[in-house]
Structures are given as C-alpha cells and as structure tokens.
XYZ file of N, CA and C in Angstrom:
345
model
N -3.745 18.582 -30.654
C -3.285 18.465 -29.272
C -4.405 18.819 -28.291
N -5.237 19.775 -28.687
C -6.342 20.170 -27.804
C -7.268 18.988 -27.517
N -7.520 18.176 -28.550
C -8.387 17.006 -28.376
C -7.747 16.003 -27.406
N -6.427 15.854 -27.489
C -5.729 14.937 -26.584
C -5.816 15.430 -25.145
N -5.638 16.742 -24.960
C -5.736 17.329 -23.617
C -7.160 17.176 -23.098
N -8.129 17.425 -23.953
C -9.532 17.299 -23.570
C -9.844 15.845 -23.192
N -9.370 14.903 -23.992
C -9.595 13.478 -23.727
C -8.917 13.063 -22.417
N -7.713 13.574 -22.191
C -6.985 13.272 -20.957
C -7.780 13.753 -19.753
N -8.284 14.983 -19.837
C -9.073 15.565 -18.748
C -10.308 14.716 -18.465
N -11.001 14.324 -19.521
C -12.210 13.510 -19.369
C -11.881 12.157 -18.722
N -10.796 11.541 -19.176
C -10.410 10.239 -18.626
C -10.002 10.339 -17.162
N -9.286 11.408 -16.799
C -8.894 11.604 -15.399
C -10.136 11.782 -14.521
N -11.114 12.536 -15.017
C -12.355 12.734 -14.269
C -13.085 11.399 -14.112
N -13.105 10.619 -15.179
C -13.748 9.304 -15.140
C -13.001 8.379 -14.175
N -11.670 8.469 -14.187
C -10.850 7.665 -13.284
C -11.187 7.984 -11.826
N -11.301 9.265 -11.497
C -11.660 9.669 -10.127
C -13.021 9.104 -9.743
N -13.955 9.199 -10.675
C -15.304 8.686 -10.435
C -15.274 7.173 -10.209
N -14.521 6.463 -11.037
C -14.416 5.009 -10.901
C -13.727 4.617 -9.599
N -12.670 5.347 -9.226
C -11.960 5.053 -7.978
C -12.871 5.271 -6.772
N -13.708 6.305 -6.840
C -14.659 6.561 -5.755
C -15.662 5.412 -5.664
N -16.193 5.005 -6.807
C -17.168 3.916 -6.838
C -16.537 2.607 -6.368
N -15.301 2.348 -6.811
C -14.593 1.137 -6.364
C -14.391 1.152 -4.849
N -14.040 2.299 -4.310
C -13.836 2.426 -2.868
C -15.108 2.130 -2.091
N -16.228 2.654 -2.591
C -17.513 2.417 -1.928
C -17.886 0.938 -2.001
N -17.711 0.331 -3.168
C -18.015 -1.097 -3.321
C -17.106 -1.947 -2.432
N -15.839 -1.577 -2.375
C -14.878 -2.294 -1.538
C -15.323 -2.262 -0.084
N -15.716 -1.079 0.397
C -16.167 -0.948 1.784
C -17.404 -1.805 2.045
N -18.342 -1.815 1.098
C -19.553 -2.629 1.241
C -19.207 -4.115 1.305
N -18.301 -4.557 0.442
C -17.911 -5.972 0.415
C -17.177 -6.339 1.704
N -16.262 -5.468 2.157
C -15.539 -5.730 3.406
C -16.502 -5.799 4.586
N -17.478 -4.901 4.613
C -18.472 -4.891 5.689
C -19.295 -6.172 5.665
N -19.698 -6.607 4.483
C -20.464 -7.846 4.346
C -19.665 -9.035 4.854
N -18.396 -9.114 4.447
C -17.547 -10.231 4.875
C -17.339 -10.216 6.391
N -17.161 -9.028 6.956
C -16.985 -8.907 8.409
C -18.261 -9.339 9.129
N -19.392 -8.926 8.591
C -20.694 -9.274 9.174
C -20.906 -10.793 9.143
N -20.490 -11.417 8.043
C -20.645 -12.862 7.883
C -19.531 -13.638 8.580
N -18.452 -12.934 8.931
C -17.310 -13.581 9.579
C -16.528 -14.485 8.646
N -16.440 -14.089 7.382
C -15.728 -14.911 6.391
C -14.555 -14.141 5.788
N -13.527 -14.883 5.415
C -12.370 -14.308 4.730
C -12.313 -14.792 3.280
N -13.100 -15.804 2.973
C -13.112 -16.422 1.655
C -14.544 -16.875 1.388
N -15.111 -16.453 0.276
C -16.512 -16.775 0.023
C -16.795 -16.801 -1.470
N -17.812 -17.569 -1.837
C -18.305 -17.557 -3.213
C -19.620 -16.801 -3.210
N -19.683 -15.787 -4.046
C -20.899 -14.981 -4.157
C -21.266 -14.957 -5.632
N -22.356 -15.617 -5.955
C -22.730 -15.739 -7.357
C -21.636 -16.513 -8.082
N -21.181 -16.013 -9.176
C -20.113 -16.662 -9.935
C -18.741 -16.105 -9.616
N -18.596 -15.481 -8.428
C -17.342 -14.831 -8.071
C -16.807 -15.371 -6.753
N -15.509 -15.402 -6.655
C -14.852 -15.786 -5.410
C -14.280 -14.515 -4.782
N -14.681 -14.266 -3.557
C -14.216 -13.096 -2.819
C -13.259 -13.580 -1.741
N -12.080 -12.982 -1.694
C -11.076 -13.403 -0.725
C -10.458 -12.163 -0.083
N -10.367 -12.189 1.242
C -9.719 -11.107 1.968
C -8.350 -11.595 2.410
N -7.343 -10.796 2.159
C -5.975 -11.127 2.530
C -5.457 -10.001 3.408
N -4.967 -10.344 4.602
C -4.426 -9.305 5.470
C -2.916 -9.271 5.340
N -2.383 -8.078 5.363
C -0.941 -7.856 5.286
C -0.544 -6.883 6.375
N 0.670 -7.054 6.870
C 1.234 -6.095 7.810
C 2.247 -5.240 7.065
N 2.101 -3.943 7.187
C 3.021 -3.014 6.542
C 3.691 -2.165 7.605
N 4.962 -1.915 7.409
C 5.710 -1.092 8.358
C 5.662 0.365 7.907
N 5.314 1.231 8.836
C 5.315 2.662 8.562
C 6.400 3.288 9.421
N 7.450 3.760 8.787
C 8.627 4.262 9.485
C 8.483 5.718 9.909
N 9.069 6.037 11.033
C 9.172 7.409 11.523
C 10.533 7.925 11.056
N 10.536 8.881 10.142
C 11.784 9.385 9.556
C 12.779 9.864 10.611
N 12.295 10.611 11.607
C 13.199 11.153 12.629
C 13.862 10.056 13.449
N 13.066 9.095 13.910
C 13.624 7.994 14.712
C 14.608 7.170 13.889
N 14.261 6.948 12.631
C 15.137 6.162 11.765
C 16.451 6.900 11.525
N 16.372 8.198 11.281
C 17.578 8.995 11.050
C 18.482 8.988 12.275
N 17.888 9.109 13.465
C 18.674 9.089 14.703
C 19.354 7.735 14.889
N 18.680 6.673 14.478
C 19.237 5.322 14.628
C 20.345 5.066 13.623
N 20.150 5.554 12.403
C 21.131 5.343 11.339
C 22.067 6.542 11.286
N 22.945 6.603 12.244
C 23.821 7.767 12.345
C 24.838 7.846 11.208
N 25.048 6.744 10.505
C 25.990 6.742 9.393
C 25.371 7.495 8.209
N 25.914 8.665 7.842
C 25.326 9.454 6.749
C 25.317 8.725 5.409
N 26.244 7.800 5.219
C 26.278 7.036 3.961
C 25.040 6.148 3.835
N 24.656 5.529 4.942
C 23.466 4.668 4.918
C 22.224 5.526 4.724
N 22.151 6.657 5.430
C 20.975 7.518 5.291
C 20.852 8.048 3.867
N 21.971 8.329 3.212
C 21.931 8.796 1.823
C 21.338 7.733 0.909
N 21.548 6.465 1.245
C 20.952 5.389 0.446
C 19.429 5.420 0.555
N 18.929 5.889 1.684
C 17.488 5.947 1.893
C 16.910 7.287 1.490
N 17.468 8.355 1.995
C 17.030 9.743 1.827
C 15.614 9.978 2.357
N 14.799 8.983 2.362
C 13.453 9.039 2.897
C 13.100 7.619 3.307
N 12.287 7.478 4.326
C 11.937 6.140 4.810
C 11.038 5.422 3.803
N 11.660 4.688 2.911
C 10.948 3.901 1.907
C 10.982 2.442 2.363
N 9.830 1.875 2.746
C 9.805 0.510 3.276
C 10.489 -0.526 2.377
N 10.356 -0.406 1.078
C 10.982 -1.371 0.171
C 12.508 -1.258 0.216
N 13.016 -0.010 0.230
C 14.475 0.187 0.306
C 15.022 -0.302 1.637
N 14.289 0.003 2.718
C 14.742 -0.418 4.041
C 14.769 -1.940 4.121
N 13.736 -2.589 3.614
C 13.693 -4.056 3.614
C 14.880 -4.627 2.841
N 15.230 -3.993 1.733
C 16.385 -4.451 0.945
C 17.683 -4.291 1.727
N 17.846 -3.151 2.406
C 19.065 -2.918 3.191
C 19.154 -3.881 4.375
N 18.012 -4.232 4.956
C 18.001 -5.219 6.047
C 18.387 -6.585 5.486
N 17.823 -6.929 4.340
C 18.119 -8.228 3.712
C 19.600 -8.341 3.350
N 20.181 -7.219 2.918
C 21.604 -7.202 2.559
C 22.518 -7.083 3.783
N 21.893 -6.982 4.969
C 22.594 -6.864 6.245
C 23.408 -5.570 6.364
N 22.975 -4.526 5.657
C 23.577 -3.205 5.801
C 22.987 -2.540 7.052
N 21.715 -2.857 7.306
C 21.025 -2.383 8.504
C 20.572 -3.615 9.285
N 20.749 -3.561 10.610
C 20.283 -4.664 11.450
C 18.836 -4.405 11.858
N 17.966 -5.369 11.623
C 16.534 -5.245 11.908
C 16.274 -4.856 13.361
N 16.992 -5.478 14.299
C 16.722 -5.202 15.713
C 17.080 -3.780 16.132
N 17.911 -3.093 15.364
C 18.274 -1.710 15.685
C 17.187 -0.714 15.281
N 16.319 -1.106 14.356
C 15.318 -0.156 13.851
C 13.888 -0.515 14.252
N 13.697 -1.522 15.091
C 12.336 -1.928 15.450
C 11.535 -0.812 16.110
N 12.194 0.100 16.805
C 11.489 1.210 17.451
C 11.114 2.317 16.459
N 11.626 2.238 15.243
C 11.452 3.324 14.275
C 10.266 3.105 13.330
N 9.487 2.041 13.559
C 8.322 1.828 12.703
C 7.161 1.256 13.501
N 5.985 1.443 12.945
C 4.770 0.847 13.485
C 4.241 -0.113 12.421
N 3.713 -1.229 12.849
C 3.166 -2.206 11.906
C 1.682 -1.914 11.725
N 1.282 -1.744 10.478
C -0.099 -1.443 10.139
C -0.668 -2.650 9.394
N -1.804 -3.153 9.851
C -2.441 -4.282 9.184
C -3.398 -3.744 8.132
N -3.238 -4.241 6.918
C -4.039 -3.798 5.785
C -4.784 -5.012 5.230
N -6.068 -4.834 4.919
C -6.845 -5.911 4.332
C -6.995 -5.657 2.846
N -6.527 -6.612 2.064
C -6.657 -6.528 0.606
C -7.876 -7.318 0.164
N -8.558 -6.851 -0.849
C -9.724 -7.519 -1.381
C -9.377 -8.074 -2.750
N -9.649 -9.368 -2.930
C -9.434 -9.992 -4.236
C -10.766 -10.570 -4.706
N -11.158 -10.231 -5.907
C -12.379 -10.777 -6.485
C -12.004 -11.403 -7.811
N -12.281 -12.698 -7.942
C -11.980 -13.422 -9.172
C -13.255 -14.041 -9.722
N -13.359 -14.098 -11.029
C -14.500 -14.742 -11.656
C -14.215 -16.232 -11.729
N -15.215 -17.016 -11.383
C -15.034 -18.476 -11.401
C -15.178 -19.009 -12.798
C-alpha cells in the first residue's frame, strides 16, 4: 500500500506540473492567435481553433430571493448552472424571472487537433 500511496503522490505532483505547463502553453497560443487576429489556424501539422462560449455565473442570494418557493430552492440547494438550465428547460423556473441573478461570462476554449 505504501508504494501505491507513493505512486499516487508522485502522479499528483506530475499532474500539477503538467497542468501548469499546459496553462502556460495555452496562454502563449491564445496570445499568438489574438496577435494574428485568427480564430482558426493551421500551425505545422496541427489545427488550432478558438471557440468562445458564454457561461452564466449565478448570484446565490439574488437567485434565492427570486425563487421564493422553498421546494424549488431545495432542488437547487446551490446555484448550479446545469441544474438551473434544466429547471428552465422543464419550465419549473421562468428564464425572464432570473435574468438579474446571473452575469454572462465569455470563455475562450482552445482546441488543438492533429491533421
């Protein structure tokens, strides 16, 4: 068991190192694409594509005040965007009633595929 714990520790440390390196590379690639003004590019044998997404970040207090029905709030318990989207889709919550309870955040995703 000691070897498994030791291996786990080593892998977690390596994972942190890799995530840091990936983050730095991601920033460099995003900066390059911004500098070039491209969202889709071929670099060497790779295709680099930037995809922007809008994500809603909910304010728990505002959402709770809006959803005065304790039964609905119990379904959420915390502002989880996926759960809220499901409740809106099921028409348990009306989208126009909660528009003040979130901010839309634009996120850029990086996709790199080998050609």
